[in-house]
Amino acid sequence: MTSRPGWAKHLNPVLAELSPYTPAAGDYPVRLDANEAPDLLSPAARHRLNEATAHIDWRRYPDAGADALRQALAEHSGVAANETLVGVGSDELISMLLRTFAGSSKQPPLVLTLTPSFVMYKMTARIHGHRVLELPLDEAWDLDLDAVQKALEFAEPSLIFIASPNNPTGTMVSPDRLRALVERAEGSLVVIDEAYVDYADNNQLALFREHANVMLLRTLSKVGFAALRVGWLIARPEIVEEVNKTRLPYNTPVPSQQLALLAVTELGQELERIRQTVRDERERVTRLLGQRPGIEPTQSQANFIWFKTSEPAEHVYQSLKRQGVLVRSFHKSGGRLKHYLRVTLGLAAENDRFLAALGALS
Ligand SMILES: *Cc1c(COP(=O)(O)O)cnc(C)c1O
């Protein structure tokens, strides 16, 4: 028997069921697995970003509250500065929300999420000792209101996480179902993760305005600035004030604050160009995928396409990989996901290479 080291007894027992988040390693000529934006930044914008970093005072801590950025993000989103909070990606805000709404009872708080959806809700909730209830989406990848109703009768969640547009399906929850959920879950906080809102036809700002238990998450990661790790929460000022107490000091680095500010102000047209190009490519690639026998694309509101393959997804995934095209497969989750893949929309040339590789499966 191998003996456990002395420190092992101090480990958080939840860690035994978790593994670190590890994106696929290696170099691929066509990398369409992480929902990053295509490389469309203009040379002028690149130059402007470099120039901005030239003036940074490297000795100084960042502005702790990221006030200038907060103001700019608030304007960018159409809300007030005191309704926003900046985090190191929306991932950090998910973690801050879980620390804020940690409950007071002996019973650990319950977090409600949907499946398939973004895995960080569940992973981060487990790390923080919350219980997690995952409800499957219906056949059209929409919210199953009956299942939600039953769950709400069983226990009151502290937080309900819903990605809209959803990752990996690219679909939005029907507006009437989302509204019904928010109204039925009056005693819970509903976090609507709008990581892909720039690519969608609409957003949930109106719902946020109408309901004090609704919060939104936004990020720059999917529109061309994943390198900065800047996300923000949109919530009532009273909620922002509480969540802000869980923020580590100086969380957002100076380069991220300054360059994100540039991105949403001066470089606004760059974001718009990325957004439009991706949406055009989405239409084109969806149409071409739909013409392929054995392939069924789902209408997407995001910068990726979720498609069904008659062949097992794992085979398709491995064959694409051998041809230098990396997409995302969820076959390990089993069930209906064994026949679905998610491909991020890249530059037209990258998307063409993906389509060609898909036509040459081996
Ligand atoms: C990619 C993604 C995020 C991560 O956002 P960061 O701001 O990069 O931390 C959040 N939510 C969803 C649904 C995502 O797909």
Coordinates of C-alpha atoms and ligand atoms in Angstrom, one line a residue:
M1 CA 0.0 0.0 0.0
T2 CA 1.4 3.4 -0.9
S3 CA 1.2 5.8 2.1
R4 CA -0.5 9.1 1.7
P5 CA 1.6 12.1 2.6
G6 CA 0.8 13.9 5.9
W7 CA -0.7 16.9 4.2
A8 CA -3.2 14.8 2.3
K9 CA -5.7 14.8 5.2
H10 CA -5.9 18.6 4.9
L11 CA -7.0 18.5 1.3
N12 CA -10.4 19.8 0.3
P13 CA -12.3 16.5 -0.3
V14 CA -14.0 18.0 -3.4
L15 CA -10.6 18.0 -5.2
A16 CA -10.8 14.2 -5.5
E17 CA -13.6 14.5 -8.0
L18 CA -12.0 17.4 -10.0
S19 CA -9.3 17.7 -12.6
P20 CA -7.6 20.9 -13.7
Y21 CA -9.0 22.8 -16.7
T22 CA -6.6 21.9 -19.5
P23 CA -7.2 23.1 -23.0
A24 CA -6.0 20.7 -25.7
A25 CA -2.2 21.2 -26.0
G26 CA -0.1 21.3 -29.2
D27 CA 0.2 23.3 -32.3
Y28 CA -2.6 23.0 -34.9
P29 CA -2.6 24.9 -38.2
V30 CA -6.3 25.5 -37.8
R31 CA -7.4 26.0 -34.2
L32 CA -11.2 26.3 -33.9
D33 CA -11.7 24.8 -30.4
A34 CA -11.8 27.7 -27.9
N35 CA -14.3 30.2 -29.3
E36 CA -11.7 32.9 -29.7
A37 CA -12.2 35.5 -32.3
P38 CA -10.5 35.2 -35.7
D39 CA -7.3 37.2 -36.2
L40 CA -8.8 40.4 -37.7
L41 CA -7.2 43.2 -35.7
S42 CA -6.0 45.9 -38.1
P43 CA -2.3 47.0 -38.1
A44 CA -3.4 50.4 -36.9
A45 CA -5.2 48.9 -33.9
R46 CA -2.2 46.7 -33.1
H47 CA 0.0 49.8 -33.2
R48 CA -2.4 51.7 -30.9
L49 CA -2.4 48.9 -28.3
N50 CA 1.4 48.8 -28.3
E51 CA 1.7 52.5 -28.0
A52 CA -0.6 52.5 -24.9
T53 CA 1.6 49.9 -23.1
A54 CA 4.6 52.2 -23.7
H55 CA 3.4 54.6 -21.1
I56 CA 2.6 52.2 -18.2
D57 CA 4.2 53.0 -14.9
W58 CA 5.3 49.4 -14.1
R59 CA 6.1 50.1 -10.4
R60 CA 2.6 50.9 -9.5
Y61 CA -0.3 48.7 -8.5
P62 CA -3.4 49.0 -10.7
D63 CA -6.3 51.2 -9.8
A64 CA -8.0 48.8 -7.4
G65 CA -11.6 49.6 -8.4
A66 CA -10.6 49.8 -12.2
D67 CA -12.8 53.0 -12.2
A68 CA -12.0 54.3 -15.7
L69 CA -12.6 50.8 -17.2
R70 CA -15.7 50.3 -15.2
Q71 CA -17.1 53.5 -16.5
A72 CA -16.2 52.6 -20.1
L73 CA -17.7 49.1 -19.8
A74 CA -20.9 50.5 -18.3
E75 CA -21.3 52.9 -21.2
H76 CA -20.4 50.1 -23.6
S77 CA -23.2 48.0 -22.1
G78 CA -25.8 50.7 -21.5
V79 CA -25.8 50.5 -17.7
A80 CA -24.5 52.7 -14.9
A81 CA -21.0 52.4 -13.5
N82 CA -22.3 51.3 -10.0
E83 CA -24.1 48.5 -11.7
T84 CA -20.9 46.9 -13.0
L85 CA -17.9 45.1 -11.5
V86 CA -14.7 44.2 -13.4
G87 CA -13.1 40.7 -13.0
V88 CA -10.3 38.7 -14.5
G89 CA -12.5 37.2 -17.1
S90 CA -16.1 36.3 -16.3
D91 CA -14.5 33.2 -14.7
E92 CA -13.4 35.3 -11.8
L93 CA -16.8 36.9 -11.4
I94 CA -18.4 33.4 -11.3
S95 CA -16.1 32.6 -8.4
M96 CA -16.8 35.9 -6.7
L97 CA -20.6 35.3 -7.0
L98 CA -20.2 31.9 -5.4
R99 CA -18.2 33.4 -2.5
T100 CA -20.8 36.1 -2.1
F101 CA -23.9 33.9 -2.1
A102 CA -22.4 31.2 0.1
G103 CA -25.4 31.0 2.4
S104 CA -25.5 30.9 6.2
S105 CA -27.1 27.6 7.0
K106 CA -25.4 24.3 7.8
Q107 CA -26.7 23.0 4.5
P108 CA -24.4 24.0 1.7
P109 CA -26.1 26.3 -0.9
L110 CA -27.5 24.8 -4.0
V111 CA -26.5 26.0 -7.5
L112 CA -28.7 25.2 -10.4
T113 CA -27.2 24.9 -13.9
L114 CA -28.2 23.4 -17.2
T115 CA -26.5 20.7 -19.3
P116 CA -24.8 20.8 -21.7
S117 CA -23.5 24.2 -20.8
F118 CA -20.3 26.0 -19.7
V119 CA -18.5 23.7 -17.2
M120 CA -17.0 26.4 -15.0
Y121 CA -20.3 27.0 -13.2
K122 CA -20.3 23.4 -11.9
M123 CA -16.5 23.2 -11.3
T124 CA -16.3 26.5 -9.5
A125 CA -19.4 25.8 -7.4
R126 CA -18.0 22.4 -6.3
I127 CA -14.6 24.0 -5.3
H128 CA -16.5 26.4 -3.1
G129 CA -18.4 23.6 -1.5
H130 CA -21.8 24.3 -3.1
R131 CA -24.1 21.5 -4.1
V132 CA -24.9 21.5 -7.8
L133 CA -28.0 20.4 -9.6
E134 CA -27.7 20.1 -13.4
L135 CA -30.9 20.0 -15.5
P136 CA -30.7 18.7 -19.0
L137 CA -31.8 21.0 -21.8
D138 CA -34.7 19.7 -23.9
E139 CA -34.4 18.2 -27.4
A140 CA -34.2 21.6 -29.0
W141 CA -31.5 22.6 -26.5
D142 CA -34.0 24.9 -24.8
L143 CA -34.8 25.3 -21.1
D144 CA -37.1 22.6 -19.8
L145 CA -39.5 24.6 -17.6
D146 CA -41.2 21.6 -16.1
A147 CA -37.8 20.3 -14.9
V148 CA -37.0 23.7 -13.5
Q149 CA -40.3 23.8 -11.7
K150 CA -39.7 20.4 -10.1
A151 CA -36.2 21.5 -9.0
L152 CA -37.6 24.7 -7.5
E153 CA -40.1 22.7 -5.5
F154 CA -37.4 20.4 -4.2
A155 CA -35.0 23.2 -3.0
E156 CA -34.4 26.9 -3.4
P157 CA -31.1 27.5 -5.3
S158 CA -28.9 30.4 -4.3
L159 CA -27.7 31.0 -7.8
I160 CA -29.0 29.8 -11.2
F161 CA -26.5 30.0 -14.0
I162 CA -27.8 30.2 -17.6
A163 CA -25.6 30.9 -20.6
S164 CA -27.5 32.7 -23.3
P165 CA -26.3 32.2 -26.1
N166 CA -25.4 28.9 -24.6
N167 CA -22.0 27.2 -25.0
P168 CA -21.7 24.6 -26.6
T169 CA -25.1 24.6 -28.3
G170 CA -25.1 28.3 -29.6
T171 CA -28.8 28.5 -28.8
M172 CA -30.7 31.1 -26.8
V173 CA -33.3 30.2 -24.2
S174 CA -36.7 31.2 -25.5
P175 CA -37.6 34.6 -24.1
D176 CA -40.9 33.5 -22.6
R177 CA -39.3 30.5 -20.8
L178 CA -36.4 32.7 -19.4
R179 CA -38.9 35.2 -18.1
A180 CA -41.0 32.5 -16.5
L181 CA -37.9 31.0 -14.9
V182 CA -36.9 34.4 -13.5
E183 CA -40.4 35.0 -12.1
R184 CA -40.7 31.5 -10.5
A185 CA -37.2 31.7 -9.0
E186 CA -37.9 35.0 -7.2
G187 CA -35.9 33.9 -4.1
S188 CA -32.9 32.9 -6.2
L189 CA -30.4 35.0 -8.2
V190 CA -30.4 34.3 -11.9
V191 CA -27.0 34.8 -13.6
I192 CA -27.4 35.1 -17.3
D193 CA -24.0 34.6 -18.9
E194 CA -23.8 36.7 -22.1
A195 CA -20.3 35.8 -23.1
Y196 CA -21.5 35.6 -26.7
V197 CA -23.9 38.5 -26.7
D198 CA -22.0 40.4 -29.4
Y199 CA -22.9 37.7 -31.9
A200 CA -26.6 37.4 -30.9
D201 CA -29.7 39.2 -32.2
N202 CA -30.7 40.3 -28.7
N203 CA -29.6 40.6 -25.1
Q204 CA -31.2 40.3 -21.7
L205 CA -30.8 44.0 -20.5
A206 CA -34.6 44.5 -20.5
L207 CA -35.0 41.4 -18.2
F208 CA -32.3 42.8 -16.0
R209 CA -34.1 46.1 -15.8
E210 CA -37.4 44.5 -14.8
H211 CA -36.1 42.0 -12.3
A212 CA -33.8 42.7 -9.3
N213 CA -32.8 39.0 -9.1
V214 CA -31.3 39.0 -12.6
M215 CA -27.6 39.6 -13.2
L216 CA -25.6 39.5 -16.5
L217 CA -22.1 38.5 -17.2
R218 CA -20.1 39.9 -20.1
T219 CA -16.6 39.4 -21.4
L220 CA -14.1 40.7 -24.0
S221 CA -12.7 37.2 -24.4
K222 CA -14.9 36.1 -27.4
V223 CA -14.7 39.3 -29.4
G224 CA -10.9 39.5 -29.9
F225 CA -9.4 40.2 -26.5
A226 CA -9.1 36.9 -24.7
A227 CA -5.5 37.8 -23.9
L228 CA -6.6 40.5 -21.5
R229 CA -8.8 38.4 -19.3
V230 CA -11.4 41.1 -18.7
G231 CA -15.0 40.3 -17.9
W232 CA -17.7 42.3 -16.0
L233 CA -20.8 41.7 -14.0
I234 CA -24.0 43.7 -14.4
A235 CA -26.2 43.7 -11.3
R236 CA -28.1 46.0 -9.0
P237 CA -25.7 48.4 -7.1
E238 CA -26.6 46.7 -3.8
I239 CA -25.5 43.4 -5.2
V240 CA -22.4 44.8 -6.8
E241 CA -21.5 46.3 -3.4
E242 CA -21.6 42.8 -1.7
V243 CA -19.8 41.0 -4.5
N244 CA -17.1 43.7 -4.5
K245 CA -16.2 42.6 -0.9
T246 CA -15.1 39.2 -2.2
R247 CA -12.8 40.7 -4.9
L248 CA -9.1 40.3 -4.2
P249 CA -7.2 43.6 -4.1
Y250 CA -5.9 44.9 -7.4
N251 CA -7.5 42.0 -9.3
T252 CA -7.3 43.5 -12.8
P253 CA -3.7 44.2 -14.0
V254 CA -2.8 47.6 -15.4
P255 CA -2.2 46.4 -19.0
S256 CA -5.6 44.7 -19.0
Q257 CA -7.4 47.8 -17.6
Q258 CA -5.8 50.1 -20.1
L259 CA -6.1 48.0 -23.2
A260 CA -9.6 46.9 -22.4
L261 CA -10.5 50.6 -22.1
L262 CA -9.1 51.2 -25.5
A263 CA -10.9 48.2 -26.9
V264 CA -14.3 49.4 -26.0
T265 CA -13.8 53.0 -26.8
E266 CA -11.3 54.0 -29.6
L267 CA -11.2 50.5 -31.1
G268 CA -15.0 50.0 -31.1
Q269 CA -15.0 49.8 -34.9
E270 CA -12.6 46.8 -34.7
L271 CA -15.0 44.9 -32.5
E272 CA -17.8 45.8 -34.8
R273 CA -15.8 44.4 -37.8
I274 CA -15.0 41.2 -36.0
R275 CA -18.6 40.8 -35.0
Q276 CA -19.9 41.4 -38.5
T277 CA -17.3 39.1 -40.2
V278 CA -18.0 36.3 -37.8
R279 CA -21.8 36.6 -38.3
D280 CA -21.3 36.5 -42.1
E281 CA -19.1 33.5 -41.8
R282 CA -21.6 31.8 -39.5
E283 CA -24.3 32.1 -42.1
R284 CA -22.1 30.8 -44.9
V285 CA -20.6 27.8 -42.9
T286 CA -24.0 26.9 -41.5
R287 CA -25.4 26.7 -45.0
L288 CA -22.5 24.7 -46.3
L289 CA -22.7 22.3 -43.4
G290 CA -26.4 21.8 -44.0
Q291 CA -25.7 20.6 -47.5
R292 CA -23.4 17.8 -46.3
P293 CA -25.0 14.4 -45.9
G294 CA -24.8 13.2 -42.4
I295 CA -24.3 16.6 -40.9
E296 CA -26.9 18.7 -39.2
P297 CA -25.9 22.2 -38.0
T298 CA -27.8 24.0 -35.2
Q299 CA -28.8 27.6 -35.8
S300 CA -26.2 29.6 -33.8
Q301 CA -26.4 32.9 -32.0
A302 CA -22.7 32.7 -31.1
N303 CA -19.3 32.6 -32.8
F304 CA -19.3 28.8 -33.1
I305 CA -21.5 26.1 -34.6
W306 CA -22.9 23.1 -32.8
F307 CA -23.4 20.3 -35.3
K308 CA -24.7 16.7 -35.3
T309 CA -22.7 14.0 -37.1
S310 CA -24.1 10.7 -38.2
E311 CA -20.7 9.2 -37.4
P312 CA -19.5 9.1 -33.8
A313 CA -18.2 12.6 -32.9
E314 CA -15.0 11.1 -31.6
H315 CA -14.1 9.6 -35.0
V316 CA -14.8 12.9 -36.7
Y317 CA -12.9 14.8 -34.1
Q318 CA -9.8 12.6 -34.4
S319 CA -9.8 12.6 -38.2
L320 CA -10.1 16.4 -38.2
K321 CA -7.2 16.6 -35.7
R322 CA -5.0 14.4 -37.9
Q323 CA -5.7 16.8 -40.7
G324 CA -4.5 19.7 -38.5
V325 CA -8.0 21.1 -37.6
L326 CA -8.8 21.3 -33.9
V327 CA -12.5 21.5 -32.9
R328 CA -14.2 20.7 -29.6
S329 CA -15.7 17.3 -28.9
F330 CA -17.8 16.4 -25.9
H331 CA -18.0 12.6 -26.6
K332 CA -16.5 11.9 -23.2
S333 CA -19.8 13.2 -21.6
G334 CA -21.6 10.4 -23.4
G335 CA -25.4 10.3 -24.2
R336 CA -26.6 12.6 -27.0
L337 CA -23.3 14.5 -27.0
K338 CA -21.6 11.5 -28.6
H339 CA -22.8 12.8 -32.0
Y340 CA -22.1 16.5 -31.7
L341 CA -19.1 18.7 -32.3
R342 CA -18.5 22.4 -31.7
V343 CA -16.5 24.4 -34.2
T344 CA -15.5 28.0 -33.6
L345 CA -15.8 30.3 -36.6
G346 CA -12.4 31.4 -37.8
L347 CA -11.2 33.4 -40.8
A348 CA -12.9 32.4 -44.1
A349 CA -9.7 30.5 -45.1
E350 CA -9.7 28.5 -41.8
N351 CA -13.3 27.7 -42.1
D352 CA -12.7 26.4 -45.6
R353 CA -9.9 24.2 -44.3
F354 CA -12.3 22.8 -41.7
L355 CA -15.0 22.1 -44.3
A356 CA -12.4 20.5 -46.6
A357 CA -11.1 18.3 -43.8
L358 CA -14.7 17.3 -42.9
G359 CA -15.2 16.2 -46.5
A360 CA -12.1 14.1 -46.3
L361 CA -12.7 12.1 -43.2
S362 CA -10.5 9.1 -42.8
Ligands
LIG1 C1 -15.8 31.4 -22.7 C2 -16.9 31.6 -21.8 C3 -16.7 32.3 -20.6 C4 -15.3 32.7 -20.2 O1 -15.2 34.0 -20.1 P1 -13.8 34.7 -19.6 O2 -14.3 36.1 -19.6 O3 -12.8 34.4 -20.6 O4 -13.5 34.1 -18.3 C5 -17.8 32.5 -19.8 N1 -19.0 32.0 -20.1 C6 -19.2 31.2 -21.2 C7 -20.5 30.7 -21.5 C8 -18.1 31.0 -22.1 O5 -18.3 30.2 -23.1

